[in-house]
Short mmCIF file of C-alpha atoms in Angstrom, two decimals:
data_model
loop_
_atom_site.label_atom_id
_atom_site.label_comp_id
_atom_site.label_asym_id
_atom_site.label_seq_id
_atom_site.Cartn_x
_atom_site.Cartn_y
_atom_site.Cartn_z
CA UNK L 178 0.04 -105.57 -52.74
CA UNK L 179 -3.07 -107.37 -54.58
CA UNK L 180 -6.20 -104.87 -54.05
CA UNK L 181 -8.41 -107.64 -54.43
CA UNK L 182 -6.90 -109.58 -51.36
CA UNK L 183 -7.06 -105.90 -49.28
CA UNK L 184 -8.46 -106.32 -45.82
CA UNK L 185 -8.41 -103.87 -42.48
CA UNK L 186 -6.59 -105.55 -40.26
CA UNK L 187 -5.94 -102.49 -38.46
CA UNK L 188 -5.37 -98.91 -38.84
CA UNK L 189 -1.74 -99.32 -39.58
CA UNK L 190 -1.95 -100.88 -42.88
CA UNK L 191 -1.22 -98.82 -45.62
CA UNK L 192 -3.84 -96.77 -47.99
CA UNK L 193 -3.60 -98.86 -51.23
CA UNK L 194 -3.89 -95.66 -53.09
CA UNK L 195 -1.85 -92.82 -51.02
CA UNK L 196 0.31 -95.57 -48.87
CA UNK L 197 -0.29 -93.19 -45.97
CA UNK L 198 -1.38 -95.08 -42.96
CA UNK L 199 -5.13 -96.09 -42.25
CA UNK L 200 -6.84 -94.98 -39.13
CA UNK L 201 -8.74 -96.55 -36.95
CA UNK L 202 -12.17 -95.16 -38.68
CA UNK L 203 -11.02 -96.34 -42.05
CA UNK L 204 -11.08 -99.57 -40.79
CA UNK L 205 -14.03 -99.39 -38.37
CA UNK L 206 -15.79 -97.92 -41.48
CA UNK L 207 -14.86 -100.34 -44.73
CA UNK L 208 -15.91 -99.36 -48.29
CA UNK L 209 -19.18 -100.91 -48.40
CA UNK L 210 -18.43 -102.28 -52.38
CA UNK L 211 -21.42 -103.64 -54.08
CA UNK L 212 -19.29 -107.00 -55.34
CA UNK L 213 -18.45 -107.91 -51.24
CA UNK L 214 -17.30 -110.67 -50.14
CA UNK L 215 -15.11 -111.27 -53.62
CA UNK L 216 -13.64 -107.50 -53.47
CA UNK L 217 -12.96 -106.50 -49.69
CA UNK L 218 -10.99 -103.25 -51.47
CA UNK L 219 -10.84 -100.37 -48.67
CA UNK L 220 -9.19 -96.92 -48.76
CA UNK L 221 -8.40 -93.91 -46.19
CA UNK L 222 -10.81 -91.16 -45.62
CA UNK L 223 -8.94 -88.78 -47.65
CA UNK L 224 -8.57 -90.33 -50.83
CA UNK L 225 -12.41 -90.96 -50.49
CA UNK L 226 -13.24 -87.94 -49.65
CA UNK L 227 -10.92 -86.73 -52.47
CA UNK L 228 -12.70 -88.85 -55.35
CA UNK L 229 -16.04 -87.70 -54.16
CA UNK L 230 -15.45 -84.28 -54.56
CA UNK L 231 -13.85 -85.12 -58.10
CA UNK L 232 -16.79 -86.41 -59.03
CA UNK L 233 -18.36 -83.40 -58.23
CA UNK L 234 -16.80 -81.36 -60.56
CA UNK L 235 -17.29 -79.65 -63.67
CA UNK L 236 -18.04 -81.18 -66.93
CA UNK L 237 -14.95 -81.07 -69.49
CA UNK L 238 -14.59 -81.26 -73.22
CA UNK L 239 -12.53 -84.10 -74.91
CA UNK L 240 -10.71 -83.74 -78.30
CA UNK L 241 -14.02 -84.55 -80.59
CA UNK L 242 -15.92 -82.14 -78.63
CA UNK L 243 -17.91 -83.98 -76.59
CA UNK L 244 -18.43 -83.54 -72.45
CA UNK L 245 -18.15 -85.74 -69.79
CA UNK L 246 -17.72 -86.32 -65.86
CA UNK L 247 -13.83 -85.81 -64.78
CA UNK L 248 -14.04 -88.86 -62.72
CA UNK L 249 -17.20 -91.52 -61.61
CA UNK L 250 -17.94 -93.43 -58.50
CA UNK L 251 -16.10 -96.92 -59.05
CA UNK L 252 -14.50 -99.01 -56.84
CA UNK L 253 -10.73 -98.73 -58.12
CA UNK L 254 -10.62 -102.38 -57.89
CA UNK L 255 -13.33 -104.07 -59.62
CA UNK L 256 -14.99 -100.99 -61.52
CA UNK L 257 -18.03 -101.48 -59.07
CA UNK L 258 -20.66 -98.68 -58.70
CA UNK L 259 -20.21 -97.18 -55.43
CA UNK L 260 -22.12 -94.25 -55.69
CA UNK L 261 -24.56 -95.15 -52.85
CA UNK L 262 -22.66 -96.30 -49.96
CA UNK L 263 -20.03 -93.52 -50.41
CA UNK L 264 -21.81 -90.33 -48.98
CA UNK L 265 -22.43 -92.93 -45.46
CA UNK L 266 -19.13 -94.24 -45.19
CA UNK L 267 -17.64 -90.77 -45.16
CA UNK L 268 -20.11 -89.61 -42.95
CA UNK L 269 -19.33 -92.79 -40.40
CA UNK L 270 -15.48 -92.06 -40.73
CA UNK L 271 -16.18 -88.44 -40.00
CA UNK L 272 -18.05 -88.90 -36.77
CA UNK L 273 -15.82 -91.69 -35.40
CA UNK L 274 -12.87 -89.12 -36.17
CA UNK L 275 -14.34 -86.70 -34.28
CA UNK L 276 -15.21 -88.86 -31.06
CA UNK L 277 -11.57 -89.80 -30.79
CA UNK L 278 -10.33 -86.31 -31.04
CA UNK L 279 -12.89 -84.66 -28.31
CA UNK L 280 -10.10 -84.98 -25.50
CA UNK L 281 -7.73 -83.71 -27.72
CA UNK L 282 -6.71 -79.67 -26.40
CA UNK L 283 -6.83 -77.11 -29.97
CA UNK L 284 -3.86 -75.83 -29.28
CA UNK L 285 -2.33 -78.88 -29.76
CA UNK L 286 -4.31 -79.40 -33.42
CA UNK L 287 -3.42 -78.10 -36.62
CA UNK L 288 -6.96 -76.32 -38.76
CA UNK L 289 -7.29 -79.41 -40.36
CA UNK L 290 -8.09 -81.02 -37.47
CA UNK L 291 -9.83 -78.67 -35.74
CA UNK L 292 -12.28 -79.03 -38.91
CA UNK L 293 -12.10 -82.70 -38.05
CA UNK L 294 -12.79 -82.71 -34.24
CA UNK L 295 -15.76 -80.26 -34.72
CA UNK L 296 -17.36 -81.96 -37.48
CA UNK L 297 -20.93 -82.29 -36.96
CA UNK L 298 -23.28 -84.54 -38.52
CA UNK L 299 -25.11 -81.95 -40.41
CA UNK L 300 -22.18 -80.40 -41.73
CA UNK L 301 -20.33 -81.17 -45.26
CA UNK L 302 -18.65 -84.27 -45.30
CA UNK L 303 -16.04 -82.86 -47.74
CA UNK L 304 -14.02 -80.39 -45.71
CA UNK L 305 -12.90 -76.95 -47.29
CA UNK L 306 -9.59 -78.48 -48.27
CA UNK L 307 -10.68 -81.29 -49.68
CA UNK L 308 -12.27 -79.59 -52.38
CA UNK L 309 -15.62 -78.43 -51.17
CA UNK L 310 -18.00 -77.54 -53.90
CA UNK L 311 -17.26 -73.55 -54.73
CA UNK L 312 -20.52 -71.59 -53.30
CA UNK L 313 -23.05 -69.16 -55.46
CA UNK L 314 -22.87 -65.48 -55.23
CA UNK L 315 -20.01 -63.47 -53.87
CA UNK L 316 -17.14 -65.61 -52.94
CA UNK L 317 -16.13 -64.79 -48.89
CA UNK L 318 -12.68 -63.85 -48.39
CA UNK L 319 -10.28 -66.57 -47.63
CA UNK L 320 -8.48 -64.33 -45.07
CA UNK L 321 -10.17 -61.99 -43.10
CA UNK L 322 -7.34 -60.07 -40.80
CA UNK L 323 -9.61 -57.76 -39.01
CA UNK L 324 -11.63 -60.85 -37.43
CA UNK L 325 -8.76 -61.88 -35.48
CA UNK L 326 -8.08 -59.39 -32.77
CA UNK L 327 -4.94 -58.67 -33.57
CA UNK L 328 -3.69 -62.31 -33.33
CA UNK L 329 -2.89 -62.75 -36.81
CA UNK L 330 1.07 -62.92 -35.87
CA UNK L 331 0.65 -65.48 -34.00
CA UNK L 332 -1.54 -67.31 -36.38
CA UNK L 333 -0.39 -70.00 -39.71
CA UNK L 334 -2.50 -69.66 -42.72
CA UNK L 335 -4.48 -72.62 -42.24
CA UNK L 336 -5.38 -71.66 -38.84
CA UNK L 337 -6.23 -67.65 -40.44
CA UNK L 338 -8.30 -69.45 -43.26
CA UNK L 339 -10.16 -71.57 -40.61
CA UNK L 340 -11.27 -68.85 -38.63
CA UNK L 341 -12.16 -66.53 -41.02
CA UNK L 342 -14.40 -69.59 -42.35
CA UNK L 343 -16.25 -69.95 -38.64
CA UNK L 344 -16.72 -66.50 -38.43
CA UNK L 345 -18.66 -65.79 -41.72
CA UNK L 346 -20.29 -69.11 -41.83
CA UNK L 347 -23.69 -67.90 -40.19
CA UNK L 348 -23.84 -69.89 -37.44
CA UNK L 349 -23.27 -69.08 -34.16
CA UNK L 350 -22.21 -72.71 -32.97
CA UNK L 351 -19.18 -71.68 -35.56
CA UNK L 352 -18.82 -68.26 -33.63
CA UNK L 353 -18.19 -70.01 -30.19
CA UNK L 354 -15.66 -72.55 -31.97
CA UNK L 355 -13.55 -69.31 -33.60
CA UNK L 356 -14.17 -67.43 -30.21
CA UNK L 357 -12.40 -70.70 -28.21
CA UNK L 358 -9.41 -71.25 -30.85
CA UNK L 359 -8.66 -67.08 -30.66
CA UNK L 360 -8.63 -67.90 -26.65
CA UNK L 361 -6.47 -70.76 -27.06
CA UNK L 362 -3.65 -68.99 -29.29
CA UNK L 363 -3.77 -65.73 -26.92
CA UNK L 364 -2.88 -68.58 -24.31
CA UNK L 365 -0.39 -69.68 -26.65
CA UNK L 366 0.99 -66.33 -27.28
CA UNK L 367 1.43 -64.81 -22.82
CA UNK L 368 3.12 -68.13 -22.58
CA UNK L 369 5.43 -67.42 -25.45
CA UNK L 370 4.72 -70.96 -26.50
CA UNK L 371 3.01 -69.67 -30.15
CA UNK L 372 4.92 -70.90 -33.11
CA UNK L 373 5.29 -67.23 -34.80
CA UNK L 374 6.73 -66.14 -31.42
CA UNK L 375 9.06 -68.56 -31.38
CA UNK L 376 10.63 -68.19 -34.61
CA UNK L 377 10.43 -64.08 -34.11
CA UNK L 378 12.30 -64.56 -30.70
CA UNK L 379 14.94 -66.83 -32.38
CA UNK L 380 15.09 -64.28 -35.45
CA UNK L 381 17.70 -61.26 -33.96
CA UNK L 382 14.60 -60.62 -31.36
CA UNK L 383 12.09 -59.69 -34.29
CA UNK L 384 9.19 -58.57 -31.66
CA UNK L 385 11.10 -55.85 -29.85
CA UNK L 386 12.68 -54.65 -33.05
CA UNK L 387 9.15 -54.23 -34.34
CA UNK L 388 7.70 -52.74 -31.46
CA UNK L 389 11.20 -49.93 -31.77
CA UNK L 390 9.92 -49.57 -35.48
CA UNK L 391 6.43 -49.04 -34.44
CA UNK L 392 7.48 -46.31 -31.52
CA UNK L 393 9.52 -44.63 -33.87
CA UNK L 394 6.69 -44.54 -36.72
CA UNK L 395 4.18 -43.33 -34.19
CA UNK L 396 6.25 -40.17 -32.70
CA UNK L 397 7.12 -39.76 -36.41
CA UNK L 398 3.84 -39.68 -37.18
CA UNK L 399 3.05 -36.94 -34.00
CA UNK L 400 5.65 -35.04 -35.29
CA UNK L 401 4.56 -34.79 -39.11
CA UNK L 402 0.41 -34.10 -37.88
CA UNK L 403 2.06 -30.44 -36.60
CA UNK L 404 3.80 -29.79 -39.50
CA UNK L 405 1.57 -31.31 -42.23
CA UNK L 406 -1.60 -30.07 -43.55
CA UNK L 407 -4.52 -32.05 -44.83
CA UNK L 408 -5.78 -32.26 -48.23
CA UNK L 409 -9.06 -33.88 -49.01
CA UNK L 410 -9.56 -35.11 -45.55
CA UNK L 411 -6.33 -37.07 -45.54
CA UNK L 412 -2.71 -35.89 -44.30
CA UNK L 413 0.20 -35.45 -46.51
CA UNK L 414 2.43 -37.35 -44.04
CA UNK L 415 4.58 -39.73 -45.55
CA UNK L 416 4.65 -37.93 -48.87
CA UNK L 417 7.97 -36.75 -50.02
CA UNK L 418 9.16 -33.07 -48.61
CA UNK L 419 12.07 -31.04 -49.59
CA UNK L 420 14.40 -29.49 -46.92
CA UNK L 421 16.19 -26.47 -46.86
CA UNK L 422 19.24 -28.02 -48.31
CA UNK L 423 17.18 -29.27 -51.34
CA UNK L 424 16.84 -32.96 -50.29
CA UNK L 425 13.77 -34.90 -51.09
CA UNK L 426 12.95 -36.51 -47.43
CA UNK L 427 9.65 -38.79 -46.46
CA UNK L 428 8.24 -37.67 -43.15
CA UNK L 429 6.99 -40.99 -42.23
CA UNK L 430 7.03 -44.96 -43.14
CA UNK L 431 4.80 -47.05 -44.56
CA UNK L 432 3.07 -47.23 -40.81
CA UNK L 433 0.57 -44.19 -41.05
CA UNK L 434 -0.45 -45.40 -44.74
CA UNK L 435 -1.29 -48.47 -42.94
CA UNK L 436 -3.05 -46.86 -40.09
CA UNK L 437 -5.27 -45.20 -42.87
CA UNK L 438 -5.89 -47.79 -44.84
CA UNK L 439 -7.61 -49.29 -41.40
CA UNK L 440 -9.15 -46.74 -40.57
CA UNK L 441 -11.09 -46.75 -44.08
CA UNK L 442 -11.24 -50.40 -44.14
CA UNK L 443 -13.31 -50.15 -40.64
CA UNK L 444 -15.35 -47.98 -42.23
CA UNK L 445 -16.11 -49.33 -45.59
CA UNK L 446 -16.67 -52.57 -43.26
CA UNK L 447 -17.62 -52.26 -40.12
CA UNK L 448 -17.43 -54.75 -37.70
CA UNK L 449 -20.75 -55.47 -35.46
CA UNK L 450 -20.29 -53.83 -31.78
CA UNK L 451 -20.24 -57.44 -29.90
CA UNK L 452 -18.09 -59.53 -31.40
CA UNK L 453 -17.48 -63.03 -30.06
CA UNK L 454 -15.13 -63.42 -27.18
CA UNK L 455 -14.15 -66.68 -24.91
CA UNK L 456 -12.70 -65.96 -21.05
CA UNK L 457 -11.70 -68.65 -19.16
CA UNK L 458 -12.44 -67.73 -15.33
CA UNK L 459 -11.32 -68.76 -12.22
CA UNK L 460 -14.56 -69.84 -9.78
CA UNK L 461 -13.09 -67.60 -7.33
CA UNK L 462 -13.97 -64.98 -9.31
CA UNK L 463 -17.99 -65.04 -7.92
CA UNK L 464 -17.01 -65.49 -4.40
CA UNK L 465 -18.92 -62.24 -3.83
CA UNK L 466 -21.58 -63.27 -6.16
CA UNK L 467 -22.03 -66.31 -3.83
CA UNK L 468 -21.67 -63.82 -0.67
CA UNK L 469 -24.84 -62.05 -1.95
CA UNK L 470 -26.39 -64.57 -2.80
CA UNK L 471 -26.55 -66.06 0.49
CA UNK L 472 -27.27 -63.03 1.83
CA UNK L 473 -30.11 -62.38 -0.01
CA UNK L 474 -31.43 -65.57 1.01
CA UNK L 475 -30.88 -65.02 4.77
CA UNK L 476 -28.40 -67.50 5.05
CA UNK L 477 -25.91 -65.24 6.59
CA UNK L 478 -26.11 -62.59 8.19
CA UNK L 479 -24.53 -59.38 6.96
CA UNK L 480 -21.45 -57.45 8.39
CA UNK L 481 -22.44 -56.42 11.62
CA UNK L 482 -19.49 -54.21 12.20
CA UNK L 483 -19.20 -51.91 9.14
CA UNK L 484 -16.39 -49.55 9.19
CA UNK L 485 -17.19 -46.17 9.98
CA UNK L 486 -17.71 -44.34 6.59
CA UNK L 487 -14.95 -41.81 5.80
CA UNK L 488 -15.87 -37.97 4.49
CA UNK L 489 -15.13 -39.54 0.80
CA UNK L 490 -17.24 -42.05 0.92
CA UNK L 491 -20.74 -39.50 2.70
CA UNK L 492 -19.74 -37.50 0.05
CA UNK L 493 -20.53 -39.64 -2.80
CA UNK L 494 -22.97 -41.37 -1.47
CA UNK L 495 -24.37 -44.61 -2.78
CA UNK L 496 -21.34 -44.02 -5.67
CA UNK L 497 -18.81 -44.88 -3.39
CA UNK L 498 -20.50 -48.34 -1.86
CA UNK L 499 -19.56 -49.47 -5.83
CA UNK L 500 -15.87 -48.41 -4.92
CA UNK L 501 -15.47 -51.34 -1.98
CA UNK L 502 -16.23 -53.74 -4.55
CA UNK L 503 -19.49 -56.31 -5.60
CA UNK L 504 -19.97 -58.70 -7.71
CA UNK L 505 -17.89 -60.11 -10.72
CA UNK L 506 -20.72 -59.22 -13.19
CA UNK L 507 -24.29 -58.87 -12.88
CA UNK L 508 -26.66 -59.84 -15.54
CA UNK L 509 -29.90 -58.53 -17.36
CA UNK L 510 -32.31 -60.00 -19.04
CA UNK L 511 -33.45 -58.75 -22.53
CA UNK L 512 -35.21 -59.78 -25.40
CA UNK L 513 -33.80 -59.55 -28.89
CA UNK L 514 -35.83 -58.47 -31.48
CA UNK L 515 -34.74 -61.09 -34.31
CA UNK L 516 -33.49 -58.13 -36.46
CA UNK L 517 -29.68 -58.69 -38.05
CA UNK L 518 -29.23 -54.60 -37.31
CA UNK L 519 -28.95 -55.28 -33.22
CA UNK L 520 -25.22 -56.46 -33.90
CA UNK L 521 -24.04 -53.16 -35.01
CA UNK L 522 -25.50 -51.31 -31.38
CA UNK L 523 -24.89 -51.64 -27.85
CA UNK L 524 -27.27 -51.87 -24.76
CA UNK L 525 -27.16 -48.65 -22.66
CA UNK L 526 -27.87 -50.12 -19.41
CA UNK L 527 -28.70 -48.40 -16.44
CA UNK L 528 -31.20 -48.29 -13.33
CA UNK L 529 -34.50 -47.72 -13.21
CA UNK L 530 -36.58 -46.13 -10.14
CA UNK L 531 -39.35 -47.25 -11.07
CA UNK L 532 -38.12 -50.61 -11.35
CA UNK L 533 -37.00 -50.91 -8.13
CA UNK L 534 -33.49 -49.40 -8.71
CA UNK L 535 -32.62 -52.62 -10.74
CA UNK L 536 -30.59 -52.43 -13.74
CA UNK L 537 -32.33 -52.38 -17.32
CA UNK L 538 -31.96 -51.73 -21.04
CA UNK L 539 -32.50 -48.01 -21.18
CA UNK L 540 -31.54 -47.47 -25.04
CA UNK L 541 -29.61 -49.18 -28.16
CA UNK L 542 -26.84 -47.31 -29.48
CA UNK L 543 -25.50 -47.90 -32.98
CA UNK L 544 -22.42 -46.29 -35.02
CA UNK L 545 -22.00 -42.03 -34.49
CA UNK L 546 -20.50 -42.18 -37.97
CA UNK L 547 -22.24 -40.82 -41.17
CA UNK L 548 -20.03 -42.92 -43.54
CA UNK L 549 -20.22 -45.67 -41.31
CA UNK L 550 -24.00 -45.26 -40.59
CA UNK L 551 -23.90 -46.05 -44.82
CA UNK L 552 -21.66 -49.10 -44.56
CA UNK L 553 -23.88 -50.93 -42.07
CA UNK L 554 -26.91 -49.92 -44.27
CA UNK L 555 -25.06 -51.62 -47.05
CA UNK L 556 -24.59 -54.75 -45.06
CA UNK L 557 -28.46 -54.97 -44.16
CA UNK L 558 -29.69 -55.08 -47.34
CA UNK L 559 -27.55 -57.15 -48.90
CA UNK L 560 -28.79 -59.79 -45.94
CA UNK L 561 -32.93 -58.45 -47.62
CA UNK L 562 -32.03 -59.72 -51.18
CA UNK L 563 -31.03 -63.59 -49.97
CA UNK L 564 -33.33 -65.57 -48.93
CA UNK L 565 -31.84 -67.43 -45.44
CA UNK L 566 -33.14 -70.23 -43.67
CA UNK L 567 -36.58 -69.78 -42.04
CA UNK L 568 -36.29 -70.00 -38.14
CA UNK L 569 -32.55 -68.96 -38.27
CA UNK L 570 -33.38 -65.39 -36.86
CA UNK L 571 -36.28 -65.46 -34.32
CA UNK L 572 -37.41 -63.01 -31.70
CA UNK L 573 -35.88 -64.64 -28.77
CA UNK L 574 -34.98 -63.94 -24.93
CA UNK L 575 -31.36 -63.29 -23.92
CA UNK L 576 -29.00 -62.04 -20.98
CA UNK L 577 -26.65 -59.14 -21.02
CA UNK L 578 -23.92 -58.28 -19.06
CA UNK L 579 -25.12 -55.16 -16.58
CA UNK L 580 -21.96 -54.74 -14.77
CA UNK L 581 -17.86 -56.13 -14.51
CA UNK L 582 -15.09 -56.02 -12.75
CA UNK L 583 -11.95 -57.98 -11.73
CA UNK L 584 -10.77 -60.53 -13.82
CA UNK L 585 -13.79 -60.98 -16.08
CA UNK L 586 -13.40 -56.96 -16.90
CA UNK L 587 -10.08 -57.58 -17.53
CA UNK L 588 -10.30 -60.43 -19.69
CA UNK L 589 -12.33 -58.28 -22.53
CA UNK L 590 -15.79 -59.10 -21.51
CA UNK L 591 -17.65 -55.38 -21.59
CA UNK L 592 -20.78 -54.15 -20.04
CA UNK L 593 -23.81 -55.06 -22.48
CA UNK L 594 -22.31 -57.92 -23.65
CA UNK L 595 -24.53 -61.24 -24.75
CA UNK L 596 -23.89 -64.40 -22.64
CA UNK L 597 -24.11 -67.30 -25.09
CA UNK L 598 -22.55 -69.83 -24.06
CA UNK L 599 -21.21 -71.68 -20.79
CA UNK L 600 -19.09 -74.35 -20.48
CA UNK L 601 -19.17 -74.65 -23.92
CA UNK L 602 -22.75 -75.44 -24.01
CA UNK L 603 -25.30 -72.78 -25.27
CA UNK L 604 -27.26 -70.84 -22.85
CA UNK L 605 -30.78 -70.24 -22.88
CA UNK L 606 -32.08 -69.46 -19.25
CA UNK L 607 -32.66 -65.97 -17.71
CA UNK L 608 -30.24 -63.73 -15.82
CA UNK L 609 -30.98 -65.47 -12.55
CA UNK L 610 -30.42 -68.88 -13.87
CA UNK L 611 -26.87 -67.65 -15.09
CA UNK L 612 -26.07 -66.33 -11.60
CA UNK L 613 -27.13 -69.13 -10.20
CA UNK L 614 -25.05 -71.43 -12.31
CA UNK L 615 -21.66 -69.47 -11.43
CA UNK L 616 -22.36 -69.40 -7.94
CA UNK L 617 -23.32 -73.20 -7.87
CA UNK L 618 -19.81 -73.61 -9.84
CA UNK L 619 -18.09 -71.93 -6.82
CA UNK L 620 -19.84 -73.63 -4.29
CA UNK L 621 -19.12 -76.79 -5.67
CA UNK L 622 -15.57 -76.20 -7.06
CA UNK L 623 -14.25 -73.55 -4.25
CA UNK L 624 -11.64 -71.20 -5.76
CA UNK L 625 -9.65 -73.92 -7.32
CA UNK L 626 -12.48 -74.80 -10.18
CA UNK L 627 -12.49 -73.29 -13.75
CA UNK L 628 -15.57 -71.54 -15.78
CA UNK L 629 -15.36 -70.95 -19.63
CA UNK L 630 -17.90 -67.98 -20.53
CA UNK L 631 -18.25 -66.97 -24.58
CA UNK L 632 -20.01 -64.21 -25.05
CA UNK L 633 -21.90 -62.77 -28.69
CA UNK L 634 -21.49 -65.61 -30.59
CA UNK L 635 -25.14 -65.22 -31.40
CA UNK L 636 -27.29 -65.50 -34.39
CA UNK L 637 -27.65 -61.84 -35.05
CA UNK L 638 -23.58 -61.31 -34.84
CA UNK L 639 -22.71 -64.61 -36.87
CA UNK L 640 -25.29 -63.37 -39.69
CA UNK L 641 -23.79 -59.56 -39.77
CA UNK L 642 -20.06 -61.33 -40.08
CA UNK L 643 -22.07 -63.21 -42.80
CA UNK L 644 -23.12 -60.43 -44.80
CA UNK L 645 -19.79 -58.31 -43.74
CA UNK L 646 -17.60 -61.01 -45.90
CA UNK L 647 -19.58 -60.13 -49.05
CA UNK L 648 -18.66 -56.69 -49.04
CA UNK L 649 -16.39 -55.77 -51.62
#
């Protein structure tokens, strides 16, 4: 192949320089070489992307003792300076990439290119495998199990290093796109279609044999908390007995050591008290919600013949009218204060007489826990010694969740909860506007439509996760 004759003439030629195929963006997106039209040289994305961040590197020493750059910006045909153009083309590739992969499901996309389809055009054009420039300060962890809900099983390293990156990036954006890839491999995982349950079910049925290991550890465990004591705070189970014929014996596995080492983990590092969830909901969920609605609005009349109450019911009073049923979830409005310490407490939300019997933010409650009362302290000020972007955490207006039941409840979305996002767009109107918005969805949709609902993947959560991942 002559380099100087090298033309896109589609995105199956070859990469001069990796042989790999081109894509379409390579060639939408040429090398814009200063010496055009006499060198028409073009490479793929990742070889560009590649020499950039080379570039980028470290001075070294050569055998006299003097520095100089690894590698420079030339064209690797004609030695051209192509220092300018390169930044643009990568950034043209990148968003032309990420148009064609929009109608692309994540579960069907490896973290790679999830990176790719989510690439925005005021992110880093040289993705974190592609050597992106090693950042200042404490470096995050790579792998963050305790972010992933317990989905780590199911999960490749890619994918774990991915998601720990969205979640202590910052951003909330970045929250709701780790809060929809955790949805899509629970998916993955009920319909036994996950890659790690796959191999585990072809592998002597791995998951029931670890579940039979975990039962057994656990009533172990029961067993040795009655005949243990504790010293220092922590038990002696697991540590090596001796019977009454003499033999050394170890009460427990490995499992309770685990357990413990959680269990300080959660409190040398706590996690904030919302952390970001996505639910996928069926519109017939807010059938009532559209019910009341109407009702409320006098466009139906309400149930003329209501049943009879029963002695339960005129016993508890207006307790029991919540045991018929209402509403999926109803929603409060609140107003955050802009501080980074309202992730680590929960909205106490009750009614108010003297608001009409509607449902308010009576009180914040953070963590019971001395020791972890310290941790969170720890996390706050590390967040007063940097100094972030200006605007980034603002006083602002938000909704909560005030009440849920049926599927939503069941789903993992809790009562004080922060609706962010909807439909994968970010919400910013008031608790009527959100009601409003599922209802229309049912009315429009009937019971057959389909609402996606993230919730906490705010600014005052992502920046906690932030500051969590510098803990050490």
């Amino acid at each position: 192949m002559k380099h100087g004759d090298d033309t896109a003439d589609g995105p199956d030629e070859g990469c001069p320089i990796c042989l790999n195929d081109m894509n379409a963006a390579d060639t939408l997106h040429p090398i814009q070489c200063p010496s055009a039209p006499t060198c028409n040289f073009n490479f793929c994305i990742n070889c560009l992307t590649s020499l950039l961040a080379s570039s980028k590197d470290d001075y070294e020493m050569a055998s006299d003792g003097n520095c100089h750059v690894k590698i420079h910006l030339n064209c690797p045909n004609c030695r051209a300076d192509i220092s300018g153009p390169i930044e643009d083309t990568i950034r043209l590739r990148r968003k032309a990439i990420a148009e064609e992969m929009q109608d692309m499901p994540d579960s069907e996309l490896s973290a790679k290119e999830l990176q790719c389809k989510y690439w925005k055009e005021n992110d880093d054009i040289i993705l974190e495998e592609e050597g992106k420039p090693k950042q200042k300060g404490v470096k995050p962890l790579e792998i963050d199990p305790t972010l992933f809900g317990g989905l780590e099983f199911a999960m490749t390293v890619q994918e774990q290093k991915y998601v720990t990156q969205l979640m202590t990036s910052g951003y909330p954006d970045q929250l709701c796109q780790a809060a929809q890839i955790l949805s899509g491999v629970a998916d993955l995982v009920r319909n036994g279609n996950s890659p790690s349950v796959q191999n585990a079910n072809n592998n002597n049925n791995a998951p029931n044999n670890a579940a039979a290991n975990t039962a057994r550890a656990t009533s172990a465990l029961q067993a040795a908390n009655s005949n243990t004591t504790m010293r220092n705070g922590y038990s002696n189970a697991g540590l090596p007995n001796t019977s009454r014929d003499g033999e050394r014996e170890t009460v427990v596995s490995n499992f309770q050591r685990q357990m413990e080492n959680k269990a300080r983990e959660k409190l040398r590092r706590p996690l904030p008290a919302r952390m970001p969830l996505c639910v996928t909901l069926g519109t017939g969920e807010f059938e009532k919600m559209a019910l009341k609605t109407r009702q409320q609005a006098e466009l139906v009349e309400p149930e003329a013949n209501e049943p009879p109450k029963s002695w339960l019911r005129g016993l508890l009073g207006r307790g029991a009218e919540r045991m018929r049923g209402g509403a999926t979830m109803t929603f409060v409005d609140d107003e955050w204060d802009g501080s980074v310490a309202d992730a680590f407490a929960r909205a106490r939300i009750g009614t108010s007489a003297a608001h009409g019997n509607q449902q308010i933010v009576q009180a914040r409650v953070g963590p019971k826990n001395p020791m972890e009362q310290i941790s969170v302290k720890k996390i706050l000020a590390l967040g007063e010694q940097e100094d972030r972007e200006e605007g980034l955490l603002t006083r602002s207006q938000r909704v909560l969740v005030g009440s849920v039941r049926g599927q939503a409840g069941k789903s993992g979305i809790m009562k004080g909860d922060v609706v962010t996002h909807v439909n994968a767009e970010v919400f910013t109107g008031d608790a009527a506007n959100l009601n409003a918005r599922l209802v229309n969805a049912y009315e429009e949709q009937g019971q057959d439509g389909v609402v996606m609902i993230v919730v906490n993947a705010e600014a005052c959560t992502a920046e906690a996760l932030r500051l969590r991942s510098r803990v050490r």
